[in-house]
Short mmCIF file of C-alpha atoms in Angstrom, two decimals:
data_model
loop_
_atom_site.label_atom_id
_atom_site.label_comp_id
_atom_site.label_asym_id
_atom_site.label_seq_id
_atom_site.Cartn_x
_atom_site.Cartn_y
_atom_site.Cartn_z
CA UNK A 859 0.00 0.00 0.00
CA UNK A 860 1.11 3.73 -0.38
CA UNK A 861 1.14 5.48 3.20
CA UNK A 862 -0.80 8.42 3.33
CA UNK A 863 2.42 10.60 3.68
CA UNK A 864 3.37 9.43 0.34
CA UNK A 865 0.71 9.52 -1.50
CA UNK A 866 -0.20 13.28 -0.58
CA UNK A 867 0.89 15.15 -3.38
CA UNK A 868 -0.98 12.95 -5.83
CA UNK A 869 -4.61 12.92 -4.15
CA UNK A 870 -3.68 16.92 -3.89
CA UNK A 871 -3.41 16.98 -8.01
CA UNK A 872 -6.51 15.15 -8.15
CA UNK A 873 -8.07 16.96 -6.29
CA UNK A 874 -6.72 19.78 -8.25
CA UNK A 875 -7.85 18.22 -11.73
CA UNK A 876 -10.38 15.56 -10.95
CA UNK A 877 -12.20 15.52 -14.06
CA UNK A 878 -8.68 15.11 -16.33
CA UNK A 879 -8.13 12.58 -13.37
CA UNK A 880 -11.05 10.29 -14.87
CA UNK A 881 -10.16 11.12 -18.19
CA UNK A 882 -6.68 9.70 -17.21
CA UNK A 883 -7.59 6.44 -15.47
CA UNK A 884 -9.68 6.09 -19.00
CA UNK A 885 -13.23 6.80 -17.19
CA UNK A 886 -16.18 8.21 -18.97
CA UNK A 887 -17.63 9.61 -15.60
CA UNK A 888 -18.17 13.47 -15.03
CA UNK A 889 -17.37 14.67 -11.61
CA UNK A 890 -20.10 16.16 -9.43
CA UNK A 891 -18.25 17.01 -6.18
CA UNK A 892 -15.32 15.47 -3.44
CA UNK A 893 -17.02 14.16 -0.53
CA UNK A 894 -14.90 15.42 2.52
CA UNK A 895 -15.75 12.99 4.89
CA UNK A 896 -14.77 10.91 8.01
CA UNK A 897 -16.27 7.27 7.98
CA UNK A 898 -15.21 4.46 10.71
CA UNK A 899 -12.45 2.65 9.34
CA UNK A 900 -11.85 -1.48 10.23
CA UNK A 901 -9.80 -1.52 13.25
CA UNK A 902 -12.91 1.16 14.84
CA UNK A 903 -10.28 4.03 14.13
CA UNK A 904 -11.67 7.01 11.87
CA UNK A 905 -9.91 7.02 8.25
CA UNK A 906 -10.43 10.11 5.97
CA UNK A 907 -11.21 9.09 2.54
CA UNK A 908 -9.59 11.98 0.55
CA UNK A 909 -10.47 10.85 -2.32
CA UNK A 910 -14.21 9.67 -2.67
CA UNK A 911 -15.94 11.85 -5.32
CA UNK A 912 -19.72 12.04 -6.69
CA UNK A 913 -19.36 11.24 -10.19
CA UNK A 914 -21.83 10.27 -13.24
CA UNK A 915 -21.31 7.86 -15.61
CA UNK A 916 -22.17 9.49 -19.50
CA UNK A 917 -22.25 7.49 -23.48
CA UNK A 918 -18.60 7.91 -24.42
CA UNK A 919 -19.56 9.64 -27.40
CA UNK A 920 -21.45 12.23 -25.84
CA UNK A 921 -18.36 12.49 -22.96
CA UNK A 922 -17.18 16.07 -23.94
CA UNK A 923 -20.44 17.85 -24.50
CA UNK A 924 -20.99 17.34 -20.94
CA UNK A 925 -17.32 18.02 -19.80
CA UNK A 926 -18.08 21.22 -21.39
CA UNK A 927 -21.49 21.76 -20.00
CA UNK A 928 -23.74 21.21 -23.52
CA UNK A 929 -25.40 18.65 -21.52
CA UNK A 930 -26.54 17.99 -17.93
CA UNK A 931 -25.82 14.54 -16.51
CA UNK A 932 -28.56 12.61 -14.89
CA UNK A 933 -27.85 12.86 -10.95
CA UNK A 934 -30.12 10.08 -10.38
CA UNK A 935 -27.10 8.08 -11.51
CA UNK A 936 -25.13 10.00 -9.72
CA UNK A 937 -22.66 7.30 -7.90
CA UNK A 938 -19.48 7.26 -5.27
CA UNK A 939 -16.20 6.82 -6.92
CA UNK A 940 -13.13 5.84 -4.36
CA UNK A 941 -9.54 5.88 -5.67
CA UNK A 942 -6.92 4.14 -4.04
CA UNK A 943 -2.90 4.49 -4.64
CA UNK A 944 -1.49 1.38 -4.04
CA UNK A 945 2.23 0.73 -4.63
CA UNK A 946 1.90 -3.11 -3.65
CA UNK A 947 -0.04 -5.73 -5.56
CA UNK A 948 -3.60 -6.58 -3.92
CA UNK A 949 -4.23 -8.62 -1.04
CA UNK A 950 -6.69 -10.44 0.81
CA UNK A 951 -6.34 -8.06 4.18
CA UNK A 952 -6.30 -4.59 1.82
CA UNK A 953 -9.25 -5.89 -0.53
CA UNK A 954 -11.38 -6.24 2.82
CA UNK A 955 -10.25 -2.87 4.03
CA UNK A 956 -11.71 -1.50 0.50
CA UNK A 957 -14.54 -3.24 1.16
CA UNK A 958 -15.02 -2.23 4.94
CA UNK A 959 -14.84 1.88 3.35
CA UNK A 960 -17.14 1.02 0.77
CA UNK A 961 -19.54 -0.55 2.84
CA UNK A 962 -19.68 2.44 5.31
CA UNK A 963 -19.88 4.94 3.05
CA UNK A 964 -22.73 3.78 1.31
CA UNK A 965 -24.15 3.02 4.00
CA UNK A 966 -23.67 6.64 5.10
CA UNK A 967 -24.78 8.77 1.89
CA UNK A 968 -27.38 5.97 0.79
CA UNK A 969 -25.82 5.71 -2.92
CA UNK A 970 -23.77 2.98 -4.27
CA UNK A 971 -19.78 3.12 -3.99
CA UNK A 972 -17.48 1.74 -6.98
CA UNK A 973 -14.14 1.11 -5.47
CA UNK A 974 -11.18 1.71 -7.84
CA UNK A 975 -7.04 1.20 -7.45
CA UNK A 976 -4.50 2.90 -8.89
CA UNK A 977 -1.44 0.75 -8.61
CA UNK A 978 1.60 1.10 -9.42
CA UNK A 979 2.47 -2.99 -9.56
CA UNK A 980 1.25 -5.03 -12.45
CA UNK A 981 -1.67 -6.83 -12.00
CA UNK A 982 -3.05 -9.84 -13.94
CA UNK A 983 -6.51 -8.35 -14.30
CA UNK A 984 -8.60 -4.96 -14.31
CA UNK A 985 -11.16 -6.28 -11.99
CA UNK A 986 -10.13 -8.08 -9.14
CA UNK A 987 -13.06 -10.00 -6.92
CA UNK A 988 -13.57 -11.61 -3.65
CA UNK A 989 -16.00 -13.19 -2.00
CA UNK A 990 -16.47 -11.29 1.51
CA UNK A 991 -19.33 -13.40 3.00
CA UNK A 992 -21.87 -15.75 1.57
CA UNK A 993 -23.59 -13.88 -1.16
CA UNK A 994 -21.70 -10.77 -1.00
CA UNK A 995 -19.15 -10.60 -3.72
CA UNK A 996 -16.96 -7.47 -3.87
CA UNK A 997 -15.15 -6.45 -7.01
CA UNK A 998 -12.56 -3.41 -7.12
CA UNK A 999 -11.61 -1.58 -10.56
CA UNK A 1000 -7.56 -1.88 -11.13
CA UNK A 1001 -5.45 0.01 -13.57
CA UNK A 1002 -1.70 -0.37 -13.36
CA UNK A 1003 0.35 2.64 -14.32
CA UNK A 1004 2.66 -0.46 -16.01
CA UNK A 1005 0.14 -0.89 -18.42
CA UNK A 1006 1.13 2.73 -19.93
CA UNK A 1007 3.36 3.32 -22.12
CA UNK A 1008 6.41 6.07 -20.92
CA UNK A 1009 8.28 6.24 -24.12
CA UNK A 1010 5.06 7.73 -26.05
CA UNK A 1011 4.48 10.09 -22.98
CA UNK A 1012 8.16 11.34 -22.69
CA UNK A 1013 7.70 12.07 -26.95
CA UNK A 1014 4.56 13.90 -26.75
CA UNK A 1015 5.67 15.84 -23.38
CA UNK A 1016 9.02 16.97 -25.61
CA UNK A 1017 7.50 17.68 -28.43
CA UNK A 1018 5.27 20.36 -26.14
CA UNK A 1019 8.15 21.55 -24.79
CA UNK A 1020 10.02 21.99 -27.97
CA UNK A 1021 7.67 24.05 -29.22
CA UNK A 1022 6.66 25.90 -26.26
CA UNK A 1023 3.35 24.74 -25.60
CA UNK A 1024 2.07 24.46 -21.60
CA UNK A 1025 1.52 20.81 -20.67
CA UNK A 1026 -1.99 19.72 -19.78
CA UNK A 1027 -3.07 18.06 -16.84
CA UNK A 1028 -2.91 14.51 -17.93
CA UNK A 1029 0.53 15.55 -18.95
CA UNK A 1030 1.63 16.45 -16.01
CA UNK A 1031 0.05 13.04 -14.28
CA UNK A 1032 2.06 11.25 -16.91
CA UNK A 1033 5.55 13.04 -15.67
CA UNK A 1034 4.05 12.59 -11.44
CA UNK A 1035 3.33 8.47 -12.80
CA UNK A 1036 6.48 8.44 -15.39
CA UNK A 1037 8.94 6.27 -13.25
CA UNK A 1038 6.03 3.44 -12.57
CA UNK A 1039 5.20 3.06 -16.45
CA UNK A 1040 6.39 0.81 -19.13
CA UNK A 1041 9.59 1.82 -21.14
CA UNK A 1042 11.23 -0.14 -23.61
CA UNK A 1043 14.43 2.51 -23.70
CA UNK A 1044 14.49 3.36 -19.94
CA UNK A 1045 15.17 1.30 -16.59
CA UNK A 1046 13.45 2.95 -13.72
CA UNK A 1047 16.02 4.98 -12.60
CA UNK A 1048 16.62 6.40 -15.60
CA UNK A 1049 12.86 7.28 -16.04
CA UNK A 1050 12.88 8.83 -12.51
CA UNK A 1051 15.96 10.93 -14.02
CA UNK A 1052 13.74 11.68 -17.57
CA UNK A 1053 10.73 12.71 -15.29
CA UNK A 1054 12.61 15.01 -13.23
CA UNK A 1055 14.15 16.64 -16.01
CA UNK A 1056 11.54 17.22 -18.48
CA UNK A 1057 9.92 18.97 -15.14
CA UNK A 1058 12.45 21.40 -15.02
CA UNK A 1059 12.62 22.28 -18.25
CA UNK A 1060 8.21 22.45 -18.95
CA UNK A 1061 6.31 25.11 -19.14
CA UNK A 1062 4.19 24.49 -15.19
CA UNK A 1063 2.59 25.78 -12.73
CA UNK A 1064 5.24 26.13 -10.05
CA UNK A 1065 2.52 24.68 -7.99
CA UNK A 1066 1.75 21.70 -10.32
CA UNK A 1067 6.15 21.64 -10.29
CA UNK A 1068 6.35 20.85 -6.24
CA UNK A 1069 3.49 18.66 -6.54
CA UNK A 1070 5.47 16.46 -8.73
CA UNK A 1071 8.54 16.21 -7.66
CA UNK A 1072 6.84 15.64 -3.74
CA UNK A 1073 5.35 12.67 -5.36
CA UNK A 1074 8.85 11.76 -7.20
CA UNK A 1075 10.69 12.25 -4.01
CA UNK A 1076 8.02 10.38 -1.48
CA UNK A 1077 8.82 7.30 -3.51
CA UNK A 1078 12.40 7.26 -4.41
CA UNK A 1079 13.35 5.15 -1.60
CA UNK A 1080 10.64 2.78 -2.11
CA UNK A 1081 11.96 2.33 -5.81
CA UNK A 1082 15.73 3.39 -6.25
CA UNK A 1083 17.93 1.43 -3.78
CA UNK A 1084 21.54 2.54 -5.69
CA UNK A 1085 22.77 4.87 -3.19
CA UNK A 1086 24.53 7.08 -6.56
CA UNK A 1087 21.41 7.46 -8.49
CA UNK A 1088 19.10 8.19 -5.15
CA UNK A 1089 21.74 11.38 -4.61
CA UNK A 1090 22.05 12.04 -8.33
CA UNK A 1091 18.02 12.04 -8.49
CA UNK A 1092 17.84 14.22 -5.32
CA UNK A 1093 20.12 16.67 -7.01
CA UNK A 1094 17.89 16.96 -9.93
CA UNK A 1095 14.88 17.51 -7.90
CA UNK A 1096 16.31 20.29 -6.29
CA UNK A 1097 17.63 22.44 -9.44
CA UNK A 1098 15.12 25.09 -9.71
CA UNK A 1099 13.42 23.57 -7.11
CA UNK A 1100 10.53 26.00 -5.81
CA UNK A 1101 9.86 23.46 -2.54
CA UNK A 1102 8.68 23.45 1.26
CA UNK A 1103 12.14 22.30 1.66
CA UNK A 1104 13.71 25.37 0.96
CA UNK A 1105 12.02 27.64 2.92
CA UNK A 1106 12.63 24.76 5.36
CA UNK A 1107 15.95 25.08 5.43
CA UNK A 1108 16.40 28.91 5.40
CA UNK A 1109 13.87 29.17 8.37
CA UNK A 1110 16.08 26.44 10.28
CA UNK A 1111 19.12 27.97 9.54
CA UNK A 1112 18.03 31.39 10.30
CA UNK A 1113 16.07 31.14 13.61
CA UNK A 1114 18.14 27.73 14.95
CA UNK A 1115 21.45 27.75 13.03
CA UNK A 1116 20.69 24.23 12.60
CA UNK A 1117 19.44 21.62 9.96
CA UNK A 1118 17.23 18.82 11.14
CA UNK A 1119 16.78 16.24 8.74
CA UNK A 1120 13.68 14.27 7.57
CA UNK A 1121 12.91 12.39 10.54
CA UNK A 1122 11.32 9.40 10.02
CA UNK A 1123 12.02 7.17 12.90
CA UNK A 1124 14.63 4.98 11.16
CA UNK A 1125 18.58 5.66 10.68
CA UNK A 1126 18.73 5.11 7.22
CA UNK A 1127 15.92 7.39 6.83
CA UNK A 1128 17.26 10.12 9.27
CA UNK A 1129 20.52 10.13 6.74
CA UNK A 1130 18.60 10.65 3.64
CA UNK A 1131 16.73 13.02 4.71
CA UNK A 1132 19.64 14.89 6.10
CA UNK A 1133 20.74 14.49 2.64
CA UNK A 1134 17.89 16.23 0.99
CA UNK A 1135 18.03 19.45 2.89
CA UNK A 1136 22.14 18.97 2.64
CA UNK A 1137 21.45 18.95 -1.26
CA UNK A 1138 18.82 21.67 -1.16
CA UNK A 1139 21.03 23.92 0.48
CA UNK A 1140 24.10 22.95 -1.94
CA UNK A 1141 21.87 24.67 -4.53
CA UNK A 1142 21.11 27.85 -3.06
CA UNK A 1143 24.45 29.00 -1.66
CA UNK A 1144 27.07 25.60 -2.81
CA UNK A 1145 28.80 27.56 0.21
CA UNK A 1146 30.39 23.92 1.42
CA UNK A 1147 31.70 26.18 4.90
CA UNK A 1148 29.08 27.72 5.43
CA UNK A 1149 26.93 24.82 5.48
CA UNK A 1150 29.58 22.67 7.35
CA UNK A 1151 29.41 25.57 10.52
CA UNK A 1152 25.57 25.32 11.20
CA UNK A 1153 25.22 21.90 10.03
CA UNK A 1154 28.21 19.81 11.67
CA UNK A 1155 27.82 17.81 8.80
CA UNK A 1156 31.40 16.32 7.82
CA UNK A 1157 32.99 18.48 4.79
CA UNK A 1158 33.79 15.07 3.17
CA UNK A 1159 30.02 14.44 3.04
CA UNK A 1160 29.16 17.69 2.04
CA UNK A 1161 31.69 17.56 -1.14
CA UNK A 1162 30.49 13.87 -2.07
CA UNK A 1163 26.51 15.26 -2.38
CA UNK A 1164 27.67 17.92 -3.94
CA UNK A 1165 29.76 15.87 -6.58
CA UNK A 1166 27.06 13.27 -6.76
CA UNK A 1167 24.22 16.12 -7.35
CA UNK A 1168 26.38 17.36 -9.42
CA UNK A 1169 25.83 21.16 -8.20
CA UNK A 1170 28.56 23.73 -8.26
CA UNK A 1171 30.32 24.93 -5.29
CA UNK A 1172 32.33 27.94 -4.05
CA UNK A 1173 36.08 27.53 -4.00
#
């Protein structure tokens, strides 16, 4: 599963562009409203469900006179659409959670709930079903982000940039989802790298900009283990960089003369996210000393993110 940390910046773009969202995930529904809601979640704990929307389902054919208003959609169709981000392939336990939310919301709003994943594993089929009880079969919508294809994305996304065009939503999904798709020129790491780049260089939103790279960042250490490319990555993400982390760091420095880094209750993770800020500061002054004195982060560190980011420093 994705934790809800991670998966923050993405249900924030949906949220942002929900009808391009169902265009994306290839659904002919038009989107009525979010539902901002607190249901009872499975272990009697209350679980938001960020991203439960009232949507309609509309003749394909017909889809963009109502997108742009021509037509009216029927609300007594009206439905309850769940997404959920899943970086894991299915399994019994999070199929019954599904379940458990769908069950409760209907329950709550007296309409029917479709329950749909987004994953970023391959799956075997679009619709996966269980049997929860005796009678009561539950099925969930899947679509794999493996099942699209990142070599015709990274094309149309550079031919855009080329000739100066801004990027529309599903484009900028496609650089957020880039690293997860199929690529027959590209390992991972190297689409992680493409993503990040073409970012930089798009016309975007500088809004739309953080939002991506949050999501590119959240997930780097479920994805890139090579210690190299993680730093090499992290130094891409923070050229031109327009980030919380910044303002992070320059708040830190200023009122504590300290950096604290990404705490996340593990070593490995204390270090990386040490890193990060290490990185983002490397970019906005690459004064090595400087950062060394409030830091007490070893100069021989410093130099090696610096080298591996591949940001310029002051002599």
């Amino acid at each position: 599963m994705v934790f809800q940390a991670k998966d923050r910046a993405t249900k924030r773009m949906i949220k942002k562009y929900p009808q391009e969202y169902l265009r994306y995930i290839e659904k002919n529904y038009i989107h009525i409203d979010f539902i901002d809601t607190v249901v009872q979640g499975s272990t009697g704990n209350e679980s938001r469900m960020d991203l439960l929307m009232k949507v309609v389902e509309v003749d394909g054919e017909s889809y963009w006179d109502y997108v742009s208003g021509l037509k009216e959609p029927d609300m007594k169709n009206a439905f309850l659409f769940n997404t959920e981000i899943q970086s894991t392939p299915m399994t019994d336990k999070l199929i019954r959670r599904s379940h458990n939310y769908a069950s409760k919301a209907s329950f709550e709003y007296g309409i029917p709930v479709e329950s749909f994943v987004l994953s970023m594993a391959e799956v075997e089929s679009r619709k996966i079903s269980m049997e929860i009880s005796k009678g009561d079969k539950f099925t969930i919508d899947v679509l794999s982000l493996t099942e699209k294809d990142a070599d015709k994305s990274i094309n149309n996304i550079k031919e855009k940039i080329e000739n100066k065009c801004q990027l529309n939503p599903c484009d900028l999904f496609d650089l957020m989802f880039l690293p997860f798709m199929t690529s027959r020129k590209y390992n991972q790491n190297e689409l992680y790298r493409q993503s990040v780049k073409i970012t930089n260089q798009a016309i975007i939103d500088p809004e739309d900009e953080i939002e991506i790279k949050d999501c590119l960042e959240w997930h780097l250490d479920d994805f890139v283990k090579n210690e190299e490319e993680y730093n090499l990555i992290i130094g891409d993400l923070m050229k031109g960089m327009r980030s919380r982390y910044i303002e992070d760091v320059k708040k830190a420095s200023i009122e504590k003369g300290i950096i604290i880094g990404e705490a996340i209750g593990e070593e490995k993770g204390e270090k990386k996210g040490e890193r990060k800020l290490i990185a983002t500061m490397l970019n906005e002054t690459g004064d090595i000393d400087h950062i060394h004195e409030i830091t007490k982060y070893p100069r021989s560190e410093i130099e090696k993110i610096a080298e591996l980011a591949s940001i310029n420093i002051k002599v």
